[in-house]
PDB file of C-alpha atoms in Angstrom:
ATOM      1  CA  MET A1290     -36.403  79.313 -72.732  1.00 86.00           C
ATOM      2  CA  THR A1291     -36.289  76.719 -75.487  1.00 92.00           C
ATOM      3  CA  ARG A1292     -33.018  75.791 -77.176  1.00 95.00           C
ATOM      4  CA  ILE A1293     -33.038  75.012 -80.888  1.00 96.00           C
ATOM      5  CA  ALA A1294     -30.044  73.300 -82.569  1.00 96.00           C
ATOM      6  CA  VAL A1295     -29.730  73.592 -86.343  1.00 97.00           C
ATOM      7  CA  GLU A1296     -27.210  73.064 -89.141  1.00 96.00           C
ATOM      8  CA  GLY A1297     -26.251  75.342 -91.997  1.00 97.00           C
ATOM      9  CA  GLN A1298     -24.386  74.456 -95.183  1.00 96.00           C
ATOM     10  CA  ALA A1299     -23.016  76.436 -98.109  1.00 97.00           C
ATOM     11  CA  LYS A1300     -20.855  75.733-101.129  1.00 97.00           C
ATOM     12  CA  ARG A1301     -18.891  77.856-103.536  1.00 97.00           C
ATOM     13  CA  THR A1302     -17.617  76.521-106.865  1.00 97.00           C
ATOM     14  CA  HIS A1303     -14.697  78.007-108.783  1.00 97.00           C
ATOM     15  CA  PRO A1304     -12.547  76.917-111.750  1.00 96.00           C
ATOM     16  CA  ALA A1305      -9.173  75.442-110.837  1.00 96.00           C
ATOM     17  CA  GLU A1306      -6.361  78.007-110.797  1.00 96.00           C
ATOM     18  CA  ARG A1307      -3.340  75.777-110.246  1.00 96.00           C
ATOM     19  CA  GLY A1308      -2.392  72.357-111.583  1.00 96.00           C
ATOM     20  CA  THR A1309       0.381  70.360-109.928  1.00 96.00           C
ATOM     21  CA  VAL A1310       1.801  67.498-111.953  1.00 96.00           C
ATOM     22  CA  TYR A1311       3.617  64.722-110.090  1.00 96.00           C
ATOM     23  CA  LEU A1312       6.293  62.925-112.066  1.00 95.00           C
ATOM     24  CA  HIS A1313       8.210  59.752-111.374  1.00 93.00           C
ATOM     25  CA  VAL A1314      11.562  58.986-113.016  1.00 95.00           C
ATOM     26  CA  ALA A1315      12.632  55.336-112.693  1.00 95.00           C
ATOM     27  CA  PHE A1316      15.120  52.979-114.338  1.00 95.00           C
ATOM     28  CA  SER A1317      16.268  49.453-113.584  1.00 92.00           C
ATOM     29  CA  GLY A1318      19.087  47.270-114.869  1.00 91.00           C
ATOM     30  CA  THR A1319      21.910  44.943-113.958  1.00 89.00           C
ATOM     31  CA  LEU A1320      24.576  47.665-113.635  1.00 91.00           C
ATOM     32  CA  ARG A1321      24.111  49.997-110.669  1.00 91.00           C
ATOM     33  CA  ASN A1322      26.098  52.913-112.096  1.00 92.00           C
ATOM     34  CA  ASP A1323      24.209  52.845-115.397  1.00 93.00           C
ATOM     35  CA  VAL A1324      20.864  52.887-113.604  1.00 93.00           C
ATOM     36  CA  VAL A1325      21.861  55.762-111.334  1.00 93.00           C
ATOM     37  CA  ASP A1326      23.274  57.736-114.268  1.00 94.00           C
ATOM     38  CA  GLN A1327      20.067  57.283-116.270  1.00 95.00           C
ATOM     39  CA  VAL A1328      17.917  58.528-113.421  1.00 95.00           C
ATOM     40  CA  ALA A1329      20.213  61.447-112.637  1.00 94.00           C
ATOM     41  CA  ARG A1330      20.448  62.524-116.273  1.00 95.00           C
ATOM     42  CA  THR A1331      16.695  62.378-116.930  1.00 95.00           C
ATOM     43  CA  HIS A1332      15.833  63.988-113.622  1.00 95.00           C
ATOM     44  CA  ARG A1333      18.277  66.834-114.295  1.00 95.00           C
ATOM     45  CA  ILE A1334      16.632  67.544-117.649  1.00 95.00           C
ATOM     46  CA  LEU A1335      13.186  67.684-116.038  1.00 96.00           C
ATOM     47  CA  VAL A1336      14.426  69.996-113.273  1.00 96.00           C
ATOM     48  CA  GLU A1337      15.953  72.340-115.849  1.00 97.00           C
ATOM     49  CA  GLN A1338      12.648  72.432-117.720  1.00 97.00           C
ATOM     50  CA  ALA A1339      10.730  73.034-114.489  1.00 97.00           C
ATOM     51  CA  ARG A1340      13.012  75.934-113.603  1.00 97.00           C
ATOM     52  CA  ALA A1341      12.492  77.396-117.061  1.00 97.00           C
ATOM     53  CA  HIS A1342       8.704  77.255-116.653  1.00 98.00           C
ATOM     54  CA  VAL A1343       8.966  79.005-113.283  1.00 98.00           C
ATOM     55  CA  ALA A1344      11.290  81.652-114.702  1.00 98.00           C
ATOM     56  CA  ALA A1345       8.869  82.257-117.590  1.00 97.00           C
ATOM     57  CA  GLY A1346       5.925  82.624-115.194  1.00 97.00           C
ATOM     58  CA  ALA A1347       4.042  79.594-116.525  1.00 97.00           C
ATOM     59  CA  ALA A1348       4.713  77.659-113.321  1.00 98.00           C
ATOM     60  CA  GLU A1349       4.593  78.827-109.732  1.00 97.00           C
ATOM     61  CA  LYS A1350       7.055  76.418-108.120  1.00 97.00           C
ATOM     62  CA  TRP A1351       8.724  73.028-108.388  1.00 97.00           C
ATOM     63  CA  ASP A1352       9.834  70.497-105.813  1.00 96.00           C
ATOM     64  CA  SER A1353      12.020  67.405-105.769  1.00 92.00           C
ATOM     65  CA  ALA A1354      12.650  65.820-102.397  1.00 82.00           C
ATOM     66  CA  SER A1355      12.339  62.095-102.982  1.00 82.00           C
ATOM     67  CA  VAL A1356      15.068  59.739-104.293  1.00 86.00           C
ATOM     68  CA  HIS A1357      15.035  55.961-103.870  1.00 89.00           C
ATOM     69  CA  SER A1358      17.218  53.028-104.875  1.00 88.00           C
ATOM     70  CA  TYR A1359      17.141  49.344-104.081  1.00 84.00           C
ATOM     71  CA  VAL A1360      18.384  45.943-105.154  1.00 90.00           C
ATOM     72  CA  TYR A1361      16.163  43.010-106.102  1.00 85.00           C
ATOM     73  CA  ASP A1362      16.478  39.571-107.642  1.00 80.00           C
ATOM     74  CA  ASP A1363      14.735  38.755-110.905  1.00 76.00           C
ATOM     75  CA  ARG A1364      14.209  35.238-112.224  1.00 73.00           C
ATOM     76  CA  VAL A1365      14.672  34.927-115.948  1.00 69.00           C
ATOM     77  CA  LYS A1366      14.593  31.971-118.290  1.00 69.00           C
ATOM     78  CA  SER A1367      18.011  30.532-119.112  1.00 65.00           C
ATOM     79  CA  SER A1368      18.708  30.080-122.819  1.00 63.00           C
ATOM     80  CA  GLU A1369      21.049  27.207-122.038  1.00 61.00           C
ATOM     81  CA  THR A1370      19.104  25.049-119.604  1.00 61.00           C
ATOM     82  CA  GLY A1371      15.577  26.296-120.242  1.00 61.00           C
ATOM     83  CA  GLY A1372      15.101  26.743-116.531  1.00 66.00           C
ATOM     84  CA  LYS A1373      14.990  29.857-114.383  1.00 74.00           C
ATOM     85  CA  GLN A1374      18.065  31.626-113.111  1.00 74.00           C
ATOM     86  CA  ARG A1375      18.383  34.435-110.594  1.00 79.00           C
ATOM     87  CA  VAL A1376      19.662  37.801-111.842  1.00 81.00           C
ATOM     88  CA  ARG A1377      20.584  40.636-109.495  1.00 87.00           C
ATOM     89  CA  ARG A1378      19.057  43.912-110.656  1.00 90.00           C
ATOM     90  CA  PHE A1379      19.183  47.521-109.445  1.00 93.00           C
ATOM     91  CA  ARG A1380      16.435  50.115-109.499  1.00 93.00           C
ATOM     92  CA  ALA A1381      16.616  53.845-108.826  1.00 94.00           C
ATOM     93  CA  SER A1382      13.918  56.489-108.924  1.00 94.00           C
ATOM     94  CA  ALA A1383      13.342  60.167-108.250  1.00 95.00           C
ATOM     95  CA  ARG A1384      10.184  62.243-107.991  1.00 95.00           C
ATOM     96  CA  LEU A1385       9.407  65.746-109.159  1.00 96.00           C
ATOM     97  CA  SER A1386       6.360  67.990-108.852  1.00 97.00           C
ATOM     98  CA  VAL A1387       5.681  71.224-110.714  1.00 98.00           C
ATOM     99  CA  THR A1388       2.806  73.592-109.971  1.00 98.00           C
ATOM    100  CA  PHE A1389       1.535  75.391-113.080  1.00 97.00           C
ATOM    101  CA  ARG A1390      -0.628  78.488-113.305  1.00 96.00           C
ATOM    102  CA  ASP A1391      -0.661  78.317-117.128  1.00 96.00           C
ATOM    103  CA  PHE A1392      -2.613  75.197-118.113  1.00 95.00           C
ATOM    104  CA  GLU A1393      -1.691  75.516-121.790  1.00 94.00           C
ATOM    105  CA  ALA A1394       1.979  75.342-120.862  1.00 95.00           C
ATOM    106  CA  LEU A1395       1.229  72.355-118.640  1.00 95.00           C
ATOM    107  CA  SER A1396      -0.554  70.572-121.500  1.00 94.00           C
ATOM    108  CA  THR A1397       2.327  71.152-123.882  1.00 94.00           C
ATOM    109  CA  TRP A1398       4.928  70.001-121.366  1.00 95.00           C
ATOM    110  CA  LEU A1399       3.011  66.814-120.596  1.00 94.00           C
ATOM    111  CA  ALA A1400       2.898  65.966-124.291  1.00 92.00           C
ATOM    112  CA  ASP A1401       6.661  66.534-124.545  1.00 92.00           C
ATOM    113  CA  ILE A1402       7.635  64.339-121.601  1.00 93.00           C
ATOM    114  CA  MET A1403       5.249  61.479-122.345  1.00 89.00           C
ATOM    115  CA  ASP A1404       7.711  60.089-124.871  1.00 87.00           C
ATOM    116  CA  VAL A1405      10.733  60.380-122.583  1.00 92.00           C
ATOM    117  CA  ASP A1406      12.034  56.980-121.440  1.00 93.00           C
ATOM    118  CA  GLY A1407      11.767  56.391-117.711  1.00 94.00           C
ATOM    119  CA  VAL A1408       9.279  59.214-117.042  1.00 95.00           C
ATOM    120  CA  GLU A1409       5.906  58.362-115.567  1.00 93.00           C
ATOM    121  CA  ILE A1410       3.112  60.848-114.844  1.00 92.00           C
ATOM    122  CA  ASP A1411       1.614  59.862-111.509  1.00 92.00           C
ATOM    123  CA  ARG A1412      -1.230  62.367-111.270  1.00 92.00           C
ATOM    124  CA  ILE A1413      -2.340  65.973-111.570  1.00 94.00           C
ATOM    125  CA  ALA A1414      -3.812  67.779-108.559  1.00 94.00           C
ATOM    126  CA  TRP A1415      -5.984  70.818-109.225  1.00 96.00           C
ATOM    127  CA  ALA A1416      -6.275  73.603-106.663  1.00 96.00           C
ATOM    128  CA  LEU A1417      -7.206  77.212-105.990  1.00 97.00           C
ATOM    129  CA  THR A1418      -4.894  79.981-104.883  1.00 96.00           C
ATOM    130  CA  ASP A1419      -4.896  80.685-101.152  1.00 96.00           C
ATOM    131  CA  GLU A1420      -6.465  84.091-101.763  1.00 97.00           C
ATOM    132  CA  THR A1421      -9.367  82.676-103.773  1.00 97.00           C
ATOM    133  CA  ARG A1422      -9.919  79.841-101.311  1.00 97.00           C
ATOM    134  CA  ARG A1423     -10.073  82.242 -98.360  1.00 97.00           C
ATOM    135  CA  MET A1424     -12.513  84.491-100.233  1.00 97.00           C
ATOM    136  CA  LEU A1425     -14.828  81.589-101.074  1.00 97.00           C
ATOM    137  CA  GLN A1426     -14.656  80.266 -97.526  1.00 97.00           C
ATOM    138  CA  ALA A1427     -15.621  83.671 -96.142  1.00 97.00           C
ATOM    139  CA  GLU A1428     -18.596  83.908 -98.492  1.00 97.00           C
ATOM    140  CA  ALA A1429     -19.701  80.359 -97.679  1.00 97.00           C
ATOM    141  CA  ARG A1430     -19.410  80.950 -93.924  1.00 97.00           C
ATOM    142  CA  ILE A1431     -21.758  83.924 -94.144  1.00 97.00           C
ATOM    143  CA  GLU A1432     -24.315  81.974 -96.169  1.00 97.00           C
ATOM    144  CA  ALA A1433     -24.115  78.936 -93.878  1.00 97.00           C
ATOM    145  CA  ALA A1434     -24.542  81.112 -90.771  1.00 97.00           C
ATOM    146  CA  GLU A1435     -27.531  82.887 -92.327  1.00 97.00           C
ATOM    147  CA  GLU A1436     -29.082  79.522 -93.087  1.00 97.00           C
ATOM    148  CA  THR A1437     -28.882  78.540 -89.413  1.00 97.00           C
ATOM    149  CA  VAL A1438     -30.790  81.707 -88.502  1.00 97.00           C
ATOM    150  CA  VAL A1439     -33.516  80.968 -91.042  1.00 97.00           C
ATOM    151  CA  ARG A1440     -33.859  77.374 -89.900  1.00 97.00           C
ATOM    152  CA  ALA A1441     -33.940  78.208 -86.221  1.00 97.00           C
ATOM    153  CA  GLN A1442     -36.516  80.952 -86.715  1.00 96.00           C
ATOM    154  CA  SER A1443     -38.676  78.637 -88.815  1.00 97.00           C
ATOM    155  CA  TYR A1444     -38.810  76.123 -85.954  1.00 96.00           C
ATOM    156  CA  ALA A1445     -39.484  78.883 -83.435  1.00 95.00           C
ATOM    157  CA  ASP A1446     -42.296  80.298 -85.570  1.00 95.00           C
ATOM    158  CA  ALA A1447     -43.855  76.871 -85.951  1.00 95.00           C
ATOM    159  CA  LEU A1448     -43.871  76.474 -82.170  1.00 92.00           C
ATOM    160  CA  GLY A1449     -44.941  80.028 -81.435  1.00 92.00           C
ATOM    161  CA  LEU A1450     -41.753  80.810 -79.554  1.00 93.00           C
ATOM    162  CA  GLY A1451     -41.027  84.252 -80.983  1.00 92.00           C
ATOM    163  CA  PRO A1452     -37.644  85.625 -82.101  1.00 94.00           C
ATOM    164  CA  VAL A1453     -34.540  83.464 -81.668  1.00 95.00           C
ATOM    165  CA  ALA A1454     -31.219  84.570 -80.197  1.00 95.00           C
ATOM    166  CA  PRO A1455     -27.855  82.883 -81.007  1.00 95.00           C
ATOM    167  CA  VAL A1456     -26.139  81.013 -78.186  1.00 95.00           C
ATOM    168  CA  ALA A1457     -23.250  79.234 -79.937  1.00 96.00           C
ATOM    169  CA  ILE A1458     -22.016  78.346 -83.417  1.00 95.00           C
ATOM    170  CA  TYR A1459     -19.658  75.499 -84.341  1.00 95.00           C
ATOM    171  CA  GLU A1460     -17.733  74.555 -87.427  1.00 92.00           C
ATOM    172  CA  ALA A1461     -18.072  70.914 -88.429  1.00 88.00           C
ATOM    173  CA  GLY A1462     -16.362  68.545 -86.009  1.00 86.00           C
ATOM    174  CA  LEU A1463     -16.005  71.130 -83.223  1.00 87.00           C
ATOM    175  CA  ARG A1464     -19.286  70.586 -81.395  1.00 83.00           C
ATOM    176  CA  GLY A1465     -18.615  68.638 -78.211  1.00 70.00           C
ATOM    177  CA  GLY A1466     -20.654  65.666 -77.171  1.00 58.00           C
ATOM    178  CA  GLY A1467     -22.718  64.225 -80.023  1.00 49.00           C
ATOM    179  CA  ASN A1468     -21.636  62.940 -83.391  1.00 44.00           C
ATOM    180  CA  GLY A1469     -20.208  66.338 -84.330  1.00 42.00           C
ATOM    181  CA  GLY A1470     -19.549  65.080 -87.820  1.00 39.00           C
ATOM    182  CA  GLY A1471     -16.126  63.956 -88.891  1.00 37.00           C
ATOM    183  CA  ASN A1472     -16.039  66.217 -91.892  1.00 39.00           C
ATOM    184  CA  ALA A1473     -13.551  69.030 -92.057  1.00 37.00           C
ATOM    185  CA  PRO A1474     -15.309  72.396 -91.908  1.00 33.00           C
ATOM    186  CA  MET A1475     -13.582  73.600 -95.022  1.00 33.00           C
ATOM    187  CA  HIS A1476     -13.032  71.127 -97.809  1.00 32.00           C
ATOM    188  CA  ALA A1477     -11.444  71.933-101.144  1.00 32.00           C
ATOM    189  CA  MET A1478     -11.925  69.054-103.553  1.00 32.00           C
ATOM    190  CA  ARG A1479      -9.179  67.959-105.871  1.00 34.00           C
ATOM    191  CA  ALA A1480     -10.501  67.230-109.314  1.00 35.00           C
ATOM    192  CA  GLY A1481      -9.227  66.733-112.812  1.00 39.00           C
ATOM    193  CA  ALA A1482      -9.253  64.710-115.982  1.00 36.00           C
ATOM    194  CA  MET A1483      -6.671  64.146-118.678  1.00 39.00           C
ATOM    195  CA  ALA A1484      -7.582  63.054-122.171  1.00 36.00           C
ATOM    196  CA  ASP A1485      -5.399  61.330-124.748  1.00 41.00           C
ATOM    197  CA  ALA A1486      -2.468  63.211-126.203  1.00 37.00           C
ATOM    198  CA  GLY A1487      -2.862  64.659-129.639  1.00 41.00           C
ATOM    199  CA  GLY A1488       0.237  65.926-131.390  1.00 45.00           C
ATOM    200  CA  ALA A1489       2.220  68.228-129.151  1.00 56.00           C
ATOM    201  CA  HIS A1490      -0.689  69.003-126.834  1.00 62.00           C
ATOM    202  CA  VAL A1491      -2.531  67.080-124.134  1.00 72.00           C
ATOM    203  CA  GLU A1492      -6.150  68.134-123.688  1.00 77.00           C
ATOM    204  CA  LEU A1493      -6.805  68.921-120.025  1.00 84.00           C
ATOM    205  CA  GLN A1494     -10.287  69.412-118.606  1.00 83.00           C
ATOM    206  CA  PRO A1495      -9.987  70.241-114.895  1.00 89.00           C
ATOM    207  CA  ARG A1496     -13.320  70.170-113.127  1.00 85.00           C
ATOM    208  CA  ASP A1497     -14.387  73.084-110.986  1.00 93.00           C
ATOM    209  CA  ILE A1498     -13.347  72.972-107.333  1.00 96.00           C
ATOM    210  CA  ASP A1499     -15.922  73.029-104.547  1.00 96.00           C
ATOM    211  CA  VAL A1500     -15.337  74.786-101.248  1.00 96.00           C
ATOM    212  CA  ASP A1501     -17.846  73.560 -98.652  1.00 96.00           C
ATOM    213  CA  ILE A1502     -18.691  74.971 -95.251  1.00 96.00           C
ATOM    214  CA  THR A1503     -20.823  73.199 -92.646  1.00 96.00           C
ATOM    215  CA  LEU A1504     -21.873  74.871 -89.411  1.00 95.00           C
ATOM    216  CA  SER A1505     -24.102  73.929 -86.506  1.00 96.00           C
ATOM    217  CA  ALA A1506     -25.606  76.495 -84.169  1.00 97.00           C
ATOM    218  CA  ASP A1507     -27.658  76.741 -80.994  1.00 96.00           C
ATOM    219  CA  TYR A1508     -30.399  79.331 -80.599  1.00 97.00           C
ATOM    220  CA  GLU A1509     -32.741  80.158 -77.763  1.00 96.00           C
ATOM    221  CA  ALA A1510     -36.322  81.323 -78.053  1.00 93.00           C
ATOM    222  CA  GLY A1511     -38.865  82.529 -75.525  1.00 79.00           C
ATOM    223  CA  VAL A1512     -41.727  80.525 -74.046  1.00 58.00           C
ATOM    224  CA  PRO A1513     -44.927  80.130 -76.069  1.00 52.00           C
ATOM    225  CA  ALA A1514     -47.308  83.073 -75.786  1.00 52.00           C
ATOM    226  CA  GLU A1515     -50.319  82.434 -73.554  1.00 55.00           C
ATOM    227  CA  GLY A1516     -53.554  82.082 -75.415  1.00 47.00           C
TER     228      GLY A1516
END
């Protein structure tokens, strides 16, 4: 028997279904209480807005689990001596993420909060729903497996070995021994782009999301036919 090792790949592409915006609220100043109050007040407003979007169905969920504060020294020019003097300053920050299913609502909200003091938009992560991702993965697995059959049979036909029979199949990174590939067998790409704000709307153009499957498989074929 002759063993034939082949690889199969497949990709499914689908428009993004969820957009998660990551926000950062931060203030600094010389008075600790003022800084903390500014962060708390702004963060509370954002949380209330996030809850409203979830209640209205525009957003799926929100999360806020990160709060930081620290003290640092800043050197500023003295108006009296012209030299530098050390000033003790305080900084506090809090993070918030909101996952939207309605991209129009997301665009409008981004435009609203861009002008809010202390609010920074870190990034937007685009994703699929779990149901869609599982469906695309299942479709891609079938196509990738079928490709391994076609490849293996092509080699067997070229060598006159006859029909092939499957021995083993591996998702990427699971084959023991060789390189095995370091790629995850299922990879959902995060993609997105945000254009300049215009009026009360930010134009969002999320790119489609790719779901990739890579498989490797071993097949066996019979000995060459005697001439």
